[in-house]
CSV table of C-alpha atoms in Angstrom, one decimal:
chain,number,residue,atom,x,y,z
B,12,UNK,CA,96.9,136.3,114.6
B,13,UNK,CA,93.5,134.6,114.6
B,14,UNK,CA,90.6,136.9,114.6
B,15,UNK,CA,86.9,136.3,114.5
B,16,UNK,CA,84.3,138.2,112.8
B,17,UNK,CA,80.9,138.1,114.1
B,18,UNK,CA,78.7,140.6,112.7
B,19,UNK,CA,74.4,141.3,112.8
B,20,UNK,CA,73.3,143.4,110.2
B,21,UNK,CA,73.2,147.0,109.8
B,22,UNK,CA,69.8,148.0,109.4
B,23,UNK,CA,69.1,149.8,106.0
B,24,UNK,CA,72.7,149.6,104.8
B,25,UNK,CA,74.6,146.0,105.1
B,26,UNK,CA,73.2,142.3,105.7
B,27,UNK,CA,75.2,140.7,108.1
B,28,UNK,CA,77.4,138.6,106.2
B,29,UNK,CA,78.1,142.2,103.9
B,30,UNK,CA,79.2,143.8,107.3
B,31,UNK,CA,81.7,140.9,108.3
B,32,UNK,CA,83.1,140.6,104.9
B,33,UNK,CA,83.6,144.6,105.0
B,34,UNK,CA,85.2,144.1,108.5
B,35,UNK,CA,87.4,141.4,107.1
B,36,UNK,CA,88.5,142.9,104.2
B,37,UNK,CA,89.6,146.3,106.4
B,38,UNK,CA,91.6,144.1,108.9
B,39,UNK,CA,93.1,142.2,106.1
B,40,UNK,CA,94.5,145.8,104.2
B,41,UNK,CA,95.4,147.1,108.0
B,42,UNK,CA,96.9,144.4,109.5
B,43,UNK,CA,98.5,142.5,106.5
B,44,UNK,CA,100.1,138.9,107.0
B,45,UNK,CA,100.0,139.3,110.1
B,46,UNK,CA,96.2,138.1,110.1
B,47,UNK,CA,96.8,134.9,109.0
B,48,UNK,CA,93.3,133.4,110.2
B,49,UNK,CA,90.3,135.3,109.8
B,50,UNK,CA,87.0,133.8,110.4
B,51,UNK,CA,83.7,135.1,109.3
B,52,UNK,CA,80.7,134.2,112.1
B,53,UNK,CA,77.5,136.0,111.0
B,54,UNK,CA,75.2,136.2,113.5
B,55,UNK,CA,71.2,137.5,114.1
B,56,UNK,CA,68.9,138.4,116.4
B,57,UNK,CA,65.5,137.0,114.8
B,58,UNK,CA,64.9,139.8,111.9
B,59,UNK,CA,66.3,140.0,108.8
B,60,UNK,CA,69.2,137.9,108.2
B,61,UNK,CA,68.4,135.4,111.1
B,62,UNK,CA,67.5,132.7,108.7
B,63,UNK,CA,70.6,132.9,106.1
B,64,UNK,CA,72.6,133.2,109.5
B,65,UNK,CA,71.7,130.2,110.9
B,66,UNK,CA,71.8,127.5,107.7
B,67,UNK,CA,74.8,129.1,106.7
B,68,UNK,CA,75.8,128.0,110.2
B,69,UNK,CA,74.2,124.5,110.0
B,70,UNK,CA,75.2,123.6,106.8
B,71,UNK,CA,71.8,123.6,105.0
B,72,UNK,CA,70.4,124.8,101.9
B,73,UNK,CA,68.2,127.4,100.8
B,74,UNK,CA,64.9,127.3,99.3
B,75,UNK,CA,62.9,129.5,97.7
B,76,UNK,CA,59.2,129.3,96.3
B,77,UNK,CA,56.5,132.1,95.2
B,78,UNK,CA,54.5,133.9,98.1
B,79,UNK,CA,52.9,137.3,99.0
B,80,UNK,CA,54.8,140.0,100.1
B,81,UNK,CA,53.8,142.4,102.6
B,82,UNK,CA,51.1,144.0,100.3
B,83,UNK,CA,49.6,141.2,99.1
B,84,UNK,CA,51.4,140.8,95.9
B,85,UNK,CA,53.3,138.3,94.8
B,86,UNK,CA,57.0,138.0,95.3
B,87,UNK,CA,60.1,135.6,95.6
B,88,UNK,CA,61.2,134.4,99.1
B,89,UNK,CA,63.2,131.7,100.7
B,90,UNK,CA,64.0,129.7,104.2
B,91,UNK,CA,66.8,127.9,105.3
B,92,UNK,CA,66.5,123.6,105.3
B,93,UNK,CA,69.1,122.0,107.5
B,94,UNK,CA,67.8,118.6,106.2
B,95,UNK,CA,70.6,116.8,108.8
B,96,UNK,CA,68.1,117.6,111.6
B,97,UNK,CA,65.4,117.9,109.6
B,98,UNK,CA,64.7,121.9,110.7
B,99,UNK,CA,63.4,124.6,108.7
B,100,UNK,CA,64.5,128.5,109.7
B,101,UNK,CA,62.2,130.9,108.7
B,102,UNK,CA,62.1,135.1,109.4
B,103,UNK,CA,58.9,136.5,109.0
B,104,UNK,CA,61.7,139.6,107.6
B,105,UNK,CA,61.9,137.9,104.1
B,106,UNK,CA,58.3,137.5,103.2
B,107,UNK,CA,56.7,140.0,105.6
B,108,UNK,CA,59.5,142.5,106.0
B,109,UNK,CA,60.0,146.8,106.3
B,110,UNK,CA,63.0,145.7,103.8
B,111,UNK,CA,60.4,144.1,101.1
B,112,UNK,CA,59.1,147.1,100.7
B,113,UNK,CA,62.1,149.5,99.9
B,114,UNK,CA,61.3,153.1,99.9
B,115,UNK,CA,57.5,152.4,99.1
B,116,UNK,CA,55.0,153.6,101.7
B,117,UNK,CA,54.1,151.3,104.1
B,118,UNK,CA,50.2,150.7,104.6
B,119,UNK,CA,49.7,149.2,107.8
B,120,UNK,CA,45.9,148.8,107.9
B,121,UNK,CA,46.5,146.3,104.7
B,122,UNK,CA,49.8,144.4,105.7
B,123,UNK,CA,49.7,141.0,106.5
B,124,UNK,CA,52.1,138.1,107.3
B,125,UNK,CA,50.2,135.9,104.8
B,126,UNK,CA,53.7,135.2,102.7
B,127,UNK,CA,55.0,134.3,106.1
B,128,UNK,CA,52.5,131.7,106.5
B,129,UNK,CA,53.1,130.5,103.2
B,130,UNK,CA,56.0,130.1,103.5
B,131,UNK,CA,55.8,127.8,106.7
B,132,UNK,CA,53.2,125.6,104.8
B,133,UNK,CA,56.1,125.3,102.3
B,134,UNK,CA,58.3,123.6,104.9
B,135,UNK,CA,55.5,121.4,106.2
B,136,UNK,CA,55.4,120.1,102.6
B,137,UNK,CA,59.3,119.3,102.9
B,138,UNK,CA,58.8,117.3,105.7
B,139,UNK,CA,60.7,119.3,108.8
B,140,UNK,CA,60.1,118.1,111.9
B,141,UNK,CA,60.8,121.8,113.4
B,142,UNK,CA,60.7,125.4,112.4
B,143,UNK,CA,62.5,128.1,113.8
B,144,UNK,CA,60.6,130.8,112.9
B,145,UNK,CA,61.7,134.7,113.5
B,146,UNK,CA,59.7,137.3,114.0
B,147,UNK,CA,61.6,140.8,113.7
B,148,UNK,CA,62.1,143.6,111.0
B,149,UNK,CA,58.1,142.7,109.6
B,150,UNK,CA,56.1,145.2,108.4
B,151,UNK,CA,53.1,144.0,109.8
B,152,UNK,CA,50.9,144.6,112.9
B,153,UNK,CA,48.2,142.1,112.2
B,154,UNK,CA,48.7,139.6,115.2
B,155,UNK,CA,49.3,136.7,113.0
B,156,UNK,CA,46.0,136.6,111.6
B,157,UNK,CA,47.6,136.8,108.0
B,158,UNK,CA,49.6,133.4,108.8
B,159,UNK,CA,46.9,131.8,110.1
B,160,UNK,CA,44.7,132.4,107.4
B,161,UNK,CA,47.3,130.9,104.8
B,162,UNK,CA,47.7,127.9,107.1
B,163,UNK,CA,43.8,127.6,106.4
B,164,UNK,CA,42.3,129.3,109.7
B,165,UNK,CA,38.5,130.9,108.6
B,166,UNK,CA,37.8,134.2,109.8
B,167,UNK,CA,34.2,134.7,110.3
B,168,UNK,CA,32.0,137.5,110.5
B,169,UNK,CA,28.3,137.6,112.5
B,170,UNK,CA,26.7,136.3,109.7
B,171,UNK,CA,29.2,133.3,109.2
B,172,UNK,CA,30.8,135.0,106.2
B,173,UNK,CA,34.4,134.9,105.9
B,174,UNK,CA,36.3,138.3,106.5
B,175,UNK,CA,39.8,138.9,105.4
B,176,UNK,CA,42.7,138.9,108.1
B,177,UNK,CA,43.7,142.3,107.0
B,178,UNK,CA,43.9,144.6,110.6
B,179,UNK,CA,41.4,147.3,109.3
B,180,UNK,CA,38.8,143.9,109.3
B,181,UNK,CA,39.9,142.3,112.7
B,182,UNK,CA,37.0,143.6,114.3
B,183,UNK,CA,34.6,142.4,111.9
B,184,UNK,CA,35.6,139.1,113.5
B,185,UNK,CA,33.8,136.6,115.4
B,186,UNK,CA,34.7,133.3,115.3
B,187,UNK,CA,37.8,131.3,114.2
B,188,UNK,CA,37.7,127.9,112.4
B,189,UNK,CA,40.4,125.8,113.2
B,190,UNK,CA,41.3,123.9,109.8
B,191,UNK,CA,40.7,120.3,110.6
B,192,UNK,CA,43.8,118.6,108.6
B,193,UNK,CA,46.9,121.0,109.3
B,194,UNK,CA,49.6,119.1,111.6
B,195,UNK,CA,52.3,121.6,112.1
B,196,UNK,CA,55.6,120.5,113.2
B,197,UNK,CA,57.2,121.9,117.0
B,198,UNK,CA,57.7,126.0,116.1
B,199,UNK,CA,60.5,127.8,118.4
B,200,UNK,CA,60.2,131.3,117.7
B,201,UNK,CA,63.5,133.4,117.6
B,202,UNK,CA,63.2,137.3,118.7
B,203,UNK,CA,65.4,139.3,121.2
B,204,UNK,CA,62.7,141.5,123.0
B,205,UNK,CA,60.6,140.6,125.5
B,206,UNK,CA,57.7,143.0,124.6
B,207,UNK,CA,54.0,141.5,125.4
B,208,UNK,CA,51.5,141.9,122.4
B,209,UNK,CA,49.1,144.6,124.3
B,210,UNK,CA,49.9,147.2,126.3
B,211,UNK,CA,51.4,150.4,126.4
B,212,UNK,CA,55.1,148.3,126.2
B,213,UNK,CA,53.5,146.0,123.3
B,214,UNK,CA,54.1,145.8,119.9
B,215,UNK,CA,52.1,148.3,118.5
B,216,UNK,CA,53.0,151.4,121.1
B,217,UNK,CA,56.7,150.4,120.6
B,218,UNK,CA,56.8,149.6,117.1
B,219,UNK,CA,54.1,150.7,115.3
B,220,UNK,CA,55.0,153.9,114.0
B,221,UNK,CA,58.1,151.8,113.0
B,222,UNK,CA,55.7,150.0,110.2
B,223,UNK,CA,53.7,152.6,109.4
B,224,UNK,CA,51.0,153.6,111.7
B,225,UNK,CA,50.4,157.3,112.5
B,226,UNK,CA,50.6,158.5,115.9
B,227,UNK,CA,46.9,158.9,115.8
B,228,UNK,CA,45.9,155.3,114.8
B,229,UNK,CA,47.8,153.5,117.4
B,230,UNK,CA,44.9,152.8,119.7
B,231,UNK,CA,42.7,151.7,116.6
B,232,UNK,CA,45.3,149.4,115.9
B,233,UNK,CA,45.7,148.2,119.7
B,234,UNK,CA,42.1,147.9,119.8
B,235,UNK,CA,41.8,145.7,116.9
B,236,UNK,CA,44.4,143.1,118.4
B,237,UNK,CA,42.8,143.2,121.8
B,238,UNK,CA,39.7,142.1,119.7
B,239,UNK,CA,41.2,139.3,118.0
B,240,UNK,CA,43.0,138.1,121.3
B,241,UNK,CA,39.5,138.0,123.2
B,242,UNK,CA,38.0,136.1,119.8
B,243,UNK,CA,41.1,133.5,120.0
B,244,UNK,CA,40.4,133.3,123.9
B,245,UNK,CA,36.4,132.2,123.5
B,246,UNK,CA,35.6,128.1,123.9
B,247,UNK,CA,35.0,126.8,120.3
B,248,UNK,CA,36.9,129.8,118.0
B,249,UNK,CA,40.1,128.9,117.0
């Protein structure tokens, strides 16, 4: 009997290749010999595990390098190189992600996806012609802003003093400098929603109690994103 296994991950218990191998081994004791071909296919769905997933799948290698986590401090993270095709997979879930932070509380009015951006400038450095880059399990609600700012975007206040990309500063926001030597590679981003940013489907009324907002900051935090999408929208800022 020839069986395939194709598992996604089981959110706060198994990664997805955890979950097939736990589904193989219980077919294997049940079914005996008479499993004589069993095939292990983990698969994703643009959060955490998407990236292993896929360079598993492509034959590629992973790398690893120093970046900030979530909070701002540093940490250890890695993307997939599938130097055949010269494509780098990244999941904002392993330097941005809810699982970084374990059981510690969440503080969504200081959580970035600078590490995220970091870790795209890594692959930049490699020389990848594309990035696949995906964008679920984060525990961010900051638009971006924090990759943006480590791929060298300036975030400027009234005065023309730079203010941090954190969301409890996004309004402090004017203007967006464009860095003038950054060449990015094509980016295809990987998720399996179809929620806009704004709105009361968006990402902040669906998900952000999920990262740590209270009920009662939602629409400070939606107001702070339809802020920085007006400022990205204005002639000359970013």
């Amino acid at each position: 009997m020839k069986i395939l296994i194709a598992c996604d991950k089981f959110k706060g218990s198994l990664t997805a290749p955890e979950a097939c191998e736990a589904v193989a081994a219980g077919l294997a004791e049940t079914l005996g010999d008479s499993a004589n071909e069993i095939q292990l296919l983990p698969i994703a769905d643009g959060g955490d595990g998407m990236a292993r997933a896929l360079t598993a799948a492509g034959s590629g290698e992973w790398v690893t390098c120093q970046v900030k986590n979530a909070l701002g401090e540093t940490t250890e993270a890695g993307y997939g190189m599938i130097k055949a095709s010269k494509v780098a997979v990244i999941e904002m879930a392993e330097a941005s992600g809810l699982a970084q932070m374990e059981s510690r509380d969440l503080d969504p009015w200081v959580a970035s996806t600078f590490g995220t951006g970091e870790l795209i400038l890594d692959a930049v450095r490699h020389g990848v012609e594309e990035i696949v880059l995906g964008i679920g399990g984060s525990a961010t609600n900051d638009g971006g802003s924090g990759m943006a700012e480590a791929l060298g975007f300036r975030f400027l206040n009234s005065q023309g003093e730079p203010v941090d990309s954190l969301p409890a500063d996004l309004e402090k926001v004017v203007k967006i400098v464009t860095p003038s030597s950054l060449n990015l590679p094509k980016i295809t981003v990987a998720c399996d929603v179809t929620n806009p940013l704004l709105g009361q489907s968006g990402c902040t009324t669906i998900y952000g109690q999920q990262k740590g907002i209270k009920p009662s900051d939602l629409a400070r935090h939606e107001k702070r994103l339809l802020h920085l999408v007006r400022i990205c929208g204005e002639r000359g800022s970013g």
